[in-house]
mmCIF file of C-alpha atoms and ligand atoms in Angstrom:
data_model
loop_
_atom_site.group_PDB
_atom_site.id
_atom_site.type_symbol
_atom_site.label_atom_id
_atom_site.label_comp_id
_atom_site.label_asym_id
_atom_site.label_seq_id
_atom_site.Cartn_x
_atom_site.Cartn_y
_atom_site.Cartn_z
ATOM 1 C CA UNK A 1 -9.680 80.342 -55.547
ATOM 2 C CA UNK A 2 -12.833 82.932 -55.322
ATOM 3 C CA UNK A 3 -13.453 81.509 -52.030
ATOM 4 C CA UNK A 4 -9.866 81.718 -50.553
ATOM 5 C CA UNK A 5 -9.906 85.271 -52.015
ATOM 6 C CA UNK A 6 -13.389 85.947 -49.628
ATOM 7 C CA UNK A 7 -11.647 84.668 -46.536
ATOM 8 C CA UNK A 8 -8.432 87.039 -47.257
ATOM 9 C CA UNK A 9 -10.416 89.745 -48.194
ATOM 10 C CA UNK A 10 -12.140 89.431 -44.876
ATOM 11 C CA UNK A 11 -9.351 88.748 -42.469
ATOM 12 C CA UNK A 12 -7.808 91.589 -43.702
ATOM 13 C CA UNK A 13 -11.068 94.003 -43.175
ATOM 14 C CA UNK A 14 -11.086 92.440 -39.610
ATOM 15 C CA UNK A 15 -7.452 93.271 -39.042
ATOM 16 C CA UNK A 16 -8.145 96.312 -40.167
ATOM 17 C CA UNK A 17 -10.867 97.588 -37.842
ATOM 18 C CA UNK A 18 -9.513 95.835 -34.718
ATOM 19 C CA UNK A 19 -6.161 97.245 -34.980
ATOM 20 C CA UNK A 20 -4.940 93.736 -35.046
ATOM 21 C CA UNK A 21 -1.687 92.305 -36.299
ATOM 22 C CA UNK A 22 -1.790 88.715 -37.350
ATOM 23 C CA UNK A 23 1.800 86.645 -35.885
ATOM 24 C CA UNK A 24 2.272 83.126 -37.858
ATOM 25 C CA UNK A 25 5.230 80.441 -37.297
ATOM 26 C CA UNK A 26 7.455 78.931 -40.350
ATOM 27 C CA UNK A 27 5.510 75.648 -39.554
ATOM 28 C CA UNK A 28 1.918 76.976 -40.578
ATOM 29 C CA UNK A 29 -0.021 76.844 -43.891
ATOM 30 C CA UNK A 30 1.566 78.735 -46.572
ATOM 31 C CA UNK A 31 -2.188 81.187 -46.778
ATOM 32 C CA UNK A 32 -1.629 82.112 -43.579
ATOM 33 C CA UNK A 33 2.125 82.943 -44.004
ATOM 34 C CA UNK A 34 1.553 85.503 -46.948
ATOM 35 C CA UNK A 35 -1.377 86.621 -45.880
ATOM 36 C CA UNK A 36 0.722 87.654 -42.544
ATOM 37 C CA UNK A 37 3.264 89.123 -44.664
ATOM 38 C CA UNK A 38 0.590 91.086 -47.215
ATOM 39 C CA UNK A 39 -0.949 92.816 -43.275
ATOM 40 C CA UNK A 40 2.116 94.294 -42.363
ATOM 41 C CA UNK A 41 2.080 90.660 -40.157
ATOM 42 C CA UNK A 42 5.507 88.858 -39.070
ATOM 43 C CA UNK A 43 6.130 85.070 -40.246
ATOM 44 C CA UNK A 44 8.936 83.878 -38.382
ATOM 45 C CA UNK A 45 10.684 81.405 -35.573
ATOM 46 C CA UNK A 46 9.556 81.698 -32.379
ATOM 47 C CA UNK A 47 12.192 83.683 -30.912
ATOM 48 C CA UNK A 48 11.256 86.572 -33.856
ATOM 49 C CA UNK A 49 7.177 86.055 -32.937
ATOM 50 C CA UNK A 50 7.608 86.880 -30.052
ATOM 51 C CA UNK A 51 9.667 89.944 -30.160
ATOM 52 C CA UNK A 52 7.281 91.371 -32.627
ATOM 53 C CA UNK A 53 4.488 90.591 -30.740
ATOM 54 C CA UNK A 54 6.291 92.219 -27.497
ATOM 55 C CA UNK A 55 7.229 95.417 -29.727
ATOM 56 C CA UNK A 56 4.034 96.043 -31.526
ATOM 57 C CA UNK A 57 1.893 98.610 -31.233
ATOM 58 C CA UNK A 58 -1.179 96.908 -32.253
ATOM 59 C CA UNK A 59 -4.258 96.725 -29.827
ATOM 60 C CA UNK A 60 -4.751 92.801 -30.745
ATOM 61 C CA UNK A 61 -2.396 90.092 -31.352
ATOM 62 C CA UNK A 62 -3.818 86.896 -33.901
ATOM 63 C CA UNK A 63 -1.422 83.985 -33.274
ATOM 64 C CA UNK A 64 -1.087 81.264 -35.601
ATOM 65 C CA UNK A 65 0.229 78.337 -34.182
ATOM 66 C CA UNK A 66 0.702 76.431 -31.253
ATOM 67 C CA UNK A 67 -0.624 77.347 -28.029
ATOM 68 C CA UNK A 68 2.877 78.099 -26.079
ATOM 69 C CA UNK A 69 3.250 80.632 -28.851
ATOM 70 C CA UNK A 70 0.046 82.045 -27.461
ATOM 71 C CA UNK A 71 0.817 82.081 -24.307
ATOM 72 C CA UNK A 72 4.330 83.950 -24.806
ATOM 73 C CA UNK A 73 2.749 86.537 -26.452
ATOM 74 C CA UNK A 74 0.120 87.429 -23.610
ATOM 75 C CA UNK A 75 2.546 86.970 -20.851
ATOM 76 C CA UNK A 76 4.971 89.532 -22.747
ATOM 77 C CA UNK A 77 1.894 91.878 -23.213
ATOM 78 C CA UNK A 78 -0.025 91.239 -20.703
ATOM 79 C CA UNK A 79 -2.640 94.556 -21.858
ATOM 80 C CA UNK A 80 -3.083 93.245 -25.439
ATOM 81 C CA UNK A 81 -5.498 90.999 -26.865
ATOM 82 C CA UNK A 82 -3.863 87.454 -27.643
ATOM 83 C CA UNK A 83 -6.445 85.499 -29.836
ATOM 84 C CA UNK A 84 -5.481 82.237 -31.624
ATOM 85 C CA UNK A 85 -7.327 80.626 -34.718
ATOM 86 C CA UNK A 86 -7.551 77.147 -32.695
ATOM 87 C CA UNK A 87 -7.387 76.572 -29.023
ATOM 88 C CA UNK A 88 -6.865 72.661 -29.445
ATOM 89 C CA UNK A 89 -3.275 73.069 -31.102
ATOM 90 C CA UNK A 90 -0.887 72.014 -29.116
ATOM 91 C CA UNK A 91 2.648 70.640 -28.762
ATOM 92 C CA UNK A 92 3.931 67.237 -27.545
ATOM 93 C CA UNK A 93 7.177 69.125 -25.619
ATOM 94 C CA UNK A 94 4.691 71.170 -23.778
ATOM 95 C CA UNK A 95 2.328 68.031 -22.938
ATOM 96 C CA UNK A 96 5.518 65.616 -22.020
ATOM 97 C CA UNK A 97 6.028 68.268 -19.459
ATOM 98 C CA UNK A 98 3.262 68.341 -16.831
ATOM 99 C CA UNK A 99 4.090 71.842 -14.329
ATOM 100 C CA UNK A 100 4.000 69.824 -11.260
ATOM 101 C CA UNK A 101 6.347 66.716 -12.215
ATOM 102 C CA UNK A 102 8.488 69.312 -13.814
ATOM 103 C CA UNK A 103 8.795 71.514 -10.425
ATOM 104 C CA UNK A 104 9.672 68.538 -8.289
ATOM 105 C CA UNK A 105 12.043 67.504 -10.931
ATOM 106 C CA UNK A 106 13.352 71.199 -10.380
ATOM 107 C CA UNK A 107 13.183 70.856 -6.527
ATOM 108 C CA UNK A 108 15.190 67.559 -6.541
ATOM 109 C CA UNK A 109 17.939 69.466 -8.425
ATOM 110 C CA UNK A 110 17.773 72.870 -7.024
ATOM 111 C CA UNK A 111 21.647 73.314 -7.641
ATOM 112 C CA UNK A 112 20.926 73.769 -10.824
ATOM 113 C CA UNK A 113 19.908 76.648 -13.557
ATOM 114 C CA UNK A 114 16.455 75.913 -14.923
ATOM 115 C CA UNK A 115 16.559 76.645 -18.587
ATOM 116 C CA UNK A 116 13.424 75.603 -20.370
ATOM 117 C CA UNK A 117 12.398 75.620 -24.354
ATOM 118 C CA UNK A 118 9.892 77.944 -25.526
ATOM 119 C CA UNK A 119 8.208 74.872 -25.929
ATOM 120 C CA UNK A 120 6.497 74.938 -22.356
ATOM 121 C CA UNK A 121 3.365 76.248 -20.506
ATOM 122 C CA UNK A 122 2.874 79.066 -18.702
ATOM 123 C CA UNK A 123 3.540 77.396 -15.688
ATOM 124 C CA UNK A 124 6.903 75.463 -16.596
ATOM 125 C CA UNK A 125 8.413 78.349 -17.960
ATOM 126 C CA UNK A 126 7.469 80.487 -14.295
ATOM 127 C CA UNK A 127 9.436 77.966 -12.680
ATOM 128 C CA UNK A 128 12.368 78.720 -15.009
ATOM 129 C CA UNK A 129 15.365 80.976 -14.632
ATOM 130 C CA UNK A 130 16.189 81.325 -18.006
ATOM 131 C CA UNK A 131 13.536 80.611 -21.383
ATOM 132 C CA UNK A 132 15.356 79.897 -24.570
ATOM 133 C CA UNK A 133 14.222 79.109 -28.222
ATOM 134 C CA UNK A 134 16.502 77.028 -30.612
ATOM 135 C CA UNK A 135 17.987 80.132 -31.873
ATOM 136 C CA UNK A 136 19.804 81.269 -28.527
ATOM 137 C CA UNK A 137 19.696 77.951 -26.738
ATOM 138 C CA UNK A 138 23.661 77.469 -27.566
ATOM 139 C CA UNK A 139 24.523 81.262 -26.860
ATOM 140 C CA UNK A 140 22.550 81.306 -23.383
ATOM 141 C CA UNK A 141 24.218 78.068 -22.150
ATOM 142 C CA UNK A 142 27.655 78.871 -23.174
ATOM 143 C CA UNK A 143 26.773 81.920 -21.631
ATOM 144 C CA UNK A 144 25.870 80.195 -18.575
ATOM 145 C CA UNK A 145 28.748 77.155 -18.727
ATOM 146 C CA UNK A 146 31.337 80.115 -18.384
ATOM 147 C CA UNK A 147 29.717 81.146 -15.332
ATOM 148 C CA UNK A 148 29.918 77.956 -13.653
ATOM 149 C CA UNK A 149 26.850 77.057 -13.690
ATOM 150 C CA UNK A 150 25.064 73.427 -14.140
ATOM 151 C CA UNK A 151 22.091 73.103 -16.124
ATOM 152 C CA UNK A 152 18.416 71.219 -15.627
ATOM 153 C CA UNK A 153 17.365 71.314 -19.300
ATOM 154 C CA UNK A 154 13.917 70.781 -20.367
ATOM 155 C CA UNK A 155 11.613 69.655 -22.085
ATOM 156 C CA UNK A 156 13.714 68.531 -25.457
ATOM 157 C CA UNK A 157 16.024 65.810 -25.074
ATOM 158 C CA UNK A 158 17.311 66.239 -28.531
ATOM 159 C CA UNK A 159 17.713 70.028 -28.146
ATOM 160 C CA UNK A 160 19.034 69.495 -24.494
ATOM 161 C CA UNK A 161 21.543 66.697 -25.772
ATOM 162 C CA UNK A 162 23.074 68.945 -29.270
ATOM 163 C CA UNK A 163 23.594 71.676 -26.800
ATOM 164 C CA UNK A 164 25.267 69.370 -24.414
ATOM 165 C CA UNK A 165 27.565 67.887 -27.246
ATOM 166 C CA UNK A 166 28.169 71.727 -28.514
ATOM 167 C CA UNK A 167 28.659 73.463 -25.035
ATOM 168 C CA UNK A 168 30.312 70.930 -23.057
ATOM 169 C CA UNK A 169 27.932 71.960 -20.206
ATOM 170 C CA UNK A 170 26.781 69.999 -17.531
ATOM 171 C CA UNK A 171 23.584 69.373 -18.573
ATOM 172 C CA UNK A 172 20.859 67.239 -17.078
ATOM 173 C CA UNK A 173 17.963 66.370 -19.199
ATOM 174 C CA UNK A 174 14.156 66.159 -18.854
ATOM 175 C CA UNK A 175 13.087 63.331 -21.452
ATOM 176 C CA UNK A 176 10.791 64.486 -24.114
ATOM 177 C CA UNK A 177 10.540 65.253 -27.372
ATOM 178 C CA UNK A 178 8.978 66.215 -30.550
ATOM 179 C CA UNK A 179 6.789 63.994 -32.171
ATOM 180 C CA UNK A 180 7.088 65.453 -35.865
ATOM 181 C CA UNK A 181 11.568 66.076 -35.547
ATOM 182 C CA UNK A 182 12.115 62.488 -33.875
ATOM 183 C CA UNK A 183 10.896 61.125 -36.699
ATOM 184 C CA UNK A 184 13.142 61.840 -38.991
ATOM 185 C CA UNK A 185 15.674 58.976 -39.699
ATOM 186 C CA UNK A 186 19.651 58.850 -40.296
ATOM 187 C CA UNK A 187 19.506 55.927 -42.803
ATOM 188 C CA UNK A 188 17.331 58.015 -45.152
ATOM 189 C CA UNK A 189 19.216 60.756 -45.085
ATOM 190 C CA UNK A 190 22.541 58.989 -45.636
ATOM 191 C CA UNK A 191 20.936 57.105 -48.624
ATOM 192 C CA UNK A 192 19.705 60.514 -50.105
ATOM 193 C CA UNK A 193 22.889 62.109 -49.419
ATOM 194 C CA UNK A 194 24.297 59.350 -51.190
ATOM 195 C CA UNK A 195 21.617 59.794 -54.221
ATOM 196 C CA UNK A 196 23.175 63.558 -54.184
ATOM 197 C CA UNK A 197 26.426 64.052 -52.942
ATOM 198 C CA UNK A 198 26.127 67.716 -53.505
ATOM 199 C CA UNK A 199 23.266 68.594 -51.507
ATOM 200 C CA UNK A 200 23.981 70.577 -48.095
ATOM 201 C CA UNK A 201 21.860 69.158 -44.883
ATOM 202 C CA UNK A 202 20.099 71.208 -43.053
ATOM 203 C CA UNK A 203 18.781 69.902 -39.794
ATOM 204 C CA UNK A 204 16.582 71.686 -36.683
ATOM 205 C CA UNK A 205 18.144 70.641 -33.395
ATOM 206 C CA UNK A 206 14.869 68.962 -32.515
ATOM 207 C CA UNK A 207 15.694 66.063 -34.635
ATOM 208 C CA UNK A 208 17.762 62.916 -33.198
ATOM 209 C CA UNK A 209 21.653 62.755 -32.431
ATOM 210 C CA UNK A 210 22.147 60.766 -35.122
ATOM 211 C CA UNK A 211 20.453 63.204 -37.968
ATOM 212 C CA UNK A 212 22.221 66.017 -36.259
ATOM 213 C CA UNK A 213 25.124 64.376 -36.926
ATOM 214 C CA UNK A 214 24.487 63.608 -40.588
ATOM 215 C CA UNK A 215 24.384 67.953 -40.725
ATOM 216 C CA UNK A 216 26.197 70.324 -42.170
ATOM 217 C CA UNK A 217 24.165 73.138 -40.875
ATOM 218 C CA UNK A 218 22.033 72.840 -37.312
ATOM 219 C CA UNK A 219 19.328 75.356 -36.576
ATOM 220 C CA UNK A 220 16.314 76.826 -35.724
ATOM 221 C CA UNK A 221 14.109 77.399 -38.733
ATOM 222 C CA UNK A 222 15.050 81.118 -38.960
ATOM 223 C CA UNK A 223 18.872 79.852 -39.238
ATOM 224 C CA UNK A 224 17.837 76.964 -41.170
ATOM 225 C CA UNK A 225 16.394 79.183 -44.186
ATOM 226 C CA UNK A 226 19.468 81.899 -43.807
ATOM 227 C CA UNK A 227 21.379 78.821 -44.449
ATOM 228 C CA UNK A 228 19.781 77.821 -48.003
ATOM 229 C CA UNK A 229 19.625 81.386 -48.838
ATOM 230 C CA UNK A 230 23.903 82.400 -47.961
ATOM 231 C CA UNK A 231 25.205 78.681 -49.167
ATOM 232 C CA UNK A 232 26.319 78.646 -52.398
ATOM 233 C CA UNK A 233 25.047 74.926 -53.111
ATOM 234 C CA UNK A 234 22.045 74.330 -55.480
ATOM 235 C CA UNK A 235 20.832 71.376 -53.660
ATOM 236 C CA UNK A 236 19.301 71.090 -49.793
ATOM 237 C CA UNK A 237 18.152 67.934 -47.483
ATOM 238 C CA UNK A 238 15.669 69.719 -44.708
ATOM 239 C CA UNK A 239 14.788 68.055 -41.873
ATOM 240 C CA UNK A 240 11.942 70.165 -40.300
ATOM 241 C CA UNK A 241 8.302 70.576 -40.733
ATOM 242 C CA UNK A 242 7.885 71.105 -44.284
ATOM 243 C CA UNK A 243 5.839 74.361 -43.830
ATOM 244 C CA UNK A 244 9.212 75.692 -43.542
ATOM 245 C CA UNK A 245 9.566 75.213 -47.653
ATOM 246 C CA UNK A 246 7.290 78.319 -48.221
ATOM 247 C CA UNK A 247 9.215 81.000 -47.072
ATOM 248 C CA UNK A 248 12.519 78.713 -48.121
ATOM 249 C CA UNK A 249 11.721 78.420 -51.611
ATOM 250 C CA UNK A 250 10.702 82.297 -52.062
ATOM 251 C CA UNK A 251 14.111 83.128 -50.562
ATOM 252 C CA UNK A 252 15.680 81.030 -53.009
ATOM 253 C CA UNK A 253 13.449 79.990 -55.907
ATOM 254 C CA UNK A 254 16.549 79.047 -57.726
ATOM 255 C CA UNK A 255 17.344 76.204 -55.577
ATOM 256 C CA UNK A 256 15.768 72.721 -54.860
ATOM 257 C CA UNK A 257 14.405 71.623 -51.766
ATOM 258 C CA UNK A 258 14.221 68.078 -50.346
ATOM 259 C CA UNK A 259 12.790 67.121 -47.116
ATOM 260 C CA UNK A 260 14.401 64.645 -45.344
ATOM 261 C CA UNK A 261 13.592 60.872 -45.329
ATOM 262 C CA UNK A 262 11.302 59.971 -42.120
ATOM 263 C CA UNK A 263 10.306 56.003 -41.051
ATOM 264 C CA UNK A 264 11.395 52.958 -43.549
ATOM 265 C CA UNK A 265 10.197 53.332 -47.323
ATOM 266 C CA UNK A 266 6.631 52.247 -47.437
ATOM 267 C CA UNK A 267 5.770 52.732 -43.903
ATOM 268 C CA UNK A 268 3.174 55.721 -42.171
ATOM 269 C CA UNK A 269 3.519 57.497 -39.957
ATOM 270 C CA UNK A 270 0.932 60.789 -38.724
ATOM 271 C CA UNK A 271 2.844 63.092 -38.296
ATOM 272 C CA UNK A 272 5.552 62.773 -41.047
ATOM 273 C CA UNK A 273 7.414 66.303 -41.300
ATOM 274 C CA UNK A 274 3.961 67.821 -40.408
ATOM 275 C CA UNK A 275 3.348 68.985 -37.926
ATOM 276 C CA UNK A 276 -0.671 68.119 -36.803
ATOM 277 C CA UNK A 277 -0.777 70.929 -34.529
ATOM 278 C CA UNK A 278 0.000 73.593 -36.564
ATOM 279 C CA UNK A 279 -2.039 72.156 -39.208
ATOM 280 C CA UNK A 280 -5.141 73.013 -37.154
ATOM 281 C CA UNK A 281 -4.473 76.594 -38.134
ATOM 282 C CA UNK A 282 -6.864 77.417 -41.298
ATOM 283 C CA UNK A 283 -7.696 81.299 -43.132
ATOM 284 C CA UNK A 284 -11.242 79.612 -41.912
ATOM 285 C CA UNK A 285 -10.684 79.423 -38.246
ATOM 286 C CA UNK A 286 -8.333 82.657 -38.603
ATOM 287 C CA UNK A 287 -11.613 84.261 -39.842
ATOM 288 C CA UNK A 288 -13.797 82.510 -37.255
ATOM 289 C CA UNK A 289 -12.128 84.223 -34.400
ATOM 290 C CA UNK A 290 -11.647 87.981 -35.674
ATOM 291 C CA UNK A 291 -15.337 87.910 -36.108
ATOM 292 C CA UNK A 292 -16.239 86.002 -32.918
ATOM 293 C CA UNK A 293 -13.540 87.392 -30.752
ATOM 294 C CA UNK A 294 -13.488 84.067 -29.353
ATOM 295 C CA UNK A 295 -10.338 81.413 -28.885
ATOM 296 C CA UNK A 296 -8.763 84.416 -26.212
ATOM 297 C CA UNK A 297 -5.932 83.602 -24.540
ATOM 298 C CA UNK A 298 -5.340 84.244 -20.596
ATOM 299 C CA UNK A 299 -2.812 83.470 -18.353
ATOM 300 C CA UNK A 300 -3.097 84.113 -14.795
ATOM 301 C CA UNK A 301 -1.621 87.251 -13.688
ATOM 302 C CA UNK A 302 0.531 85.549 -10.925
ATOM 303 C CA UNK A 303 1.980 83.009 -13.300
ATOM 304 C CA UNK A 304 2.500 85.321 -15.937
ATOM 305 C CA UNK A 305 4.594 88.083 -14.059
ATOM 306 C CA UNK A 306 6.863 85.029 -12.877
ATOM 307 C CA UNK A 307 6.845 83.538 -16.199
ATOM 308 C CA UNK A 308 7.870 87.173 -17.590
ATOM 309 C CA UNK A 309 11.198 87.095 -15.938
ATOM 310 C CA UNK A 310 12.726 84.551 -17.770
ATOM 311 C CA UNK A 311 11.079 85.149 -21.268
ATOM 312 C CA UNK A 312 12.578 88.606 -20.824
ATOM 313 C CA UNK A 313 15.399 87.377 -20.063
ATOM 314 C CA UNK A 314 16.119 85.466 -23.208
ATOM 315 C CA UNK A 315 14.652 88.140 -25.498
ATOM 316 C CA UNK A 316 17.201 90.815 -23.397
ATOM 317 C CA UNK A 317 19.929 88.524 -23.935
ATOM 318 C CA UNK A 318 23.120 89.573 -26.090
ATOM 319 C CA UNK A 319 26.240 87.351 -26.154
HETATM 320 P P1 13P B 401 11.860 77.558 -34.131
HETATM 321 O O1 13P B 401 11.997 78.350 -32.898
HETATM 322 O O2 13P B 401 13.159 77.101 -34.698
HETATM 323 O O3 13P B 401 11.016 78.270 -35.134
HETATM 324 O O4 13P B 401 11.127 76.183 -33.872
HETATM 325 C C1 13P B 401 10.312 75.930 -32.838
HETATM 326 C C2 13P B 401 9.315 74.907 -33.132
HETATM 327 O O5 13P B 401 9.519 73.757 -33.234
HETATM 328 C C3 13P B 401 8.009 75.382 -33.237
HETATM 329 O O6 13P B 401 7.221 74.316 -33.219
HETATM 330 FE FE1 SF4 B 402 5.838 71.026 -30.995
HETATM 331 FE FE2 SF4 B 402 7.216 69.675 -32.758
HETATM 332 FE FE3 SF4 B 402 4.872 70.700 -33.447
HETATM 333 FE FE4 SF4 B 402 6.972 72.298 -33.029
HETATM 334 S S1 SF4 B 402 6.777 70.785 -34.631
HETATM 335 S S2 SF4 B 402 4.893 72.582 -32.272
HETATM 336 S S3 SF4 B 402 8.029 71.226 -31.402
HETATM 337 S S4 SF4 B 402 5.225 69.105 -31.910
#
């Protein structure tokens, strides 16, 4: 406890003196969360980080997370220091979708609207016409439906597909996924639902048809906690990464919390509601880089002005 209290006590010195403001996801160790909130930080979904990041006045951004979350930031403000506590955290949507598969992909379809997930290099997303996060990705393609246009949705196939289903869109899918959502499994949530009747389920659109299905409420983890916090029920079943439970349970310490079942009783599985990337993110790494100045991020200038069109679109978007 001494020692964590060291670290904060010196991330928040180094904040201090580089005028920098620290930008953490739902999905990253509860330190880091109030530690971002105690700084005058944001904790949010990624839509939210990267509207702060965008809007703030601070000379440095520190972003904990994954590297796409990085990125966003630095192509939004391109003049501002991006730094990020771990360079190796990554995301399997933005590795199952390689920039130069993905733009042939594209090419082969060119009819179509590119709308990509947040969830993407710098690269896919400047071959994009539109970037969405979970938390517009309905509004932008009903948006877009009404227009008559047909979609090429990537990377998510899970994401693509609910908004599909939801929209009625033509939508054509690029097939990936997320490693730590796909895992989570309809049978076990049926059988807990069963166990508690009462409880309301809560599901990211990440997760498979058939847990979306199972939901009462589908949504990005900014929509998912909104949801435990207006519903009158006592009892949730979450299906996200359970660093989401931090912020959920101090929005509503009265109520109880249950993630949702992943593979068969018994069995493993790495990267069970956990996500590994974001667990890369430490107050010891976070620490590491204000003092080293290290772990900067950079995206070519070329790639970033075309990859700024679309991210501005979707943070300029009102239904
Ligand atoms: P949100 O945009 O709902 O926060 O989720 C994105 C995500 O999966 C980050 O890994
Ligand atoms: Fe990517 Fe899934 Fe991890 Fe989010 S939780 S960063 S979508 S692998």
């Amino acid at each position: 406890e001494e020692e964590l209290q060291a670290w904060r006590d010196r991330i928040k010195r180094l904040l201090n003196e580089q005028n920098a403001v620290l930008v953490a996801h739902y999905y990253t160790d509860p330190l880091i969360q109030a530690l971002a909130e105690e700084t005058g930080g944001c904790v949010s979904d990624s839509l939210e980080m990267a509207r702060f990041g965008a809007e703030h006045s601070a000379d440095t951004l520190v972003v904990a997370g994954v590297k796409f979350m990085g990125e966003t930031a630095k192509i939004l403000t391109p003049n501002k220091r991006v730094l990020m506590p771990t360079l190796e955290a990554t995301c399997s949507l933005d590795l199952g979708c390689p920039p130069d598969e993905f733009s042939e992909f594209c090419d082969q379809h060119s009819d179509r609207t590119v709308v990509v997930y947040a969830n993407t290099s710098a690269a896919v997303k400047a071959r994009a016409d539109w970037v969405v996060t979970s938390s517009i990705a309905l509004d932008v393609v009903d948006h877009l439906d009404a227009q008559g246009e047909k979609i090429l949705w990537a990377p998510d196939k899970h994401l693509g597909g609910y908004v599909q289903r939801e929209t009625g869109a033509d939508v054509l899918l690029w097939d990936g996924s997320c490693i730590v959502h796909e895992e989570f499994k309809a049978k076990g949530v049926e059988d807990l639902k069963a166990l508690y009747p009462d409880a309301v389920v809560l599901v990211h659109p990440e997760s498979p048809a058939a847990v979306v299905a199972l939901a009462d409420v589908v949504g990005s983890t900014s929509q998912i906690i909104n949801a435990a916090k207006t519903r009158p029920e006592k009892r949730f079943i979450v299906a996200t990464d359970q660093g989401i439970f931090y912020k959920m349970q101090q929005e509503c310490p009265d109520k109880e919390l249950m993630v949702a079942p992943t593979a068969g009783a018994g069995a493993t599985c790495r990267s069970c509601a956990n996500c590994p990337w974001m667990a890369m993110n430490s107050l010891e790494n976070l620490c590491a880089v204000l003092e080293r100045g290290d772990n900067e991020i950079f995206v070519d200038a070329e790639l970033g002005r075309k990859a700024m069109i679309p991210l501005q679109r979707m943070l300029d978007f009102r239904m």
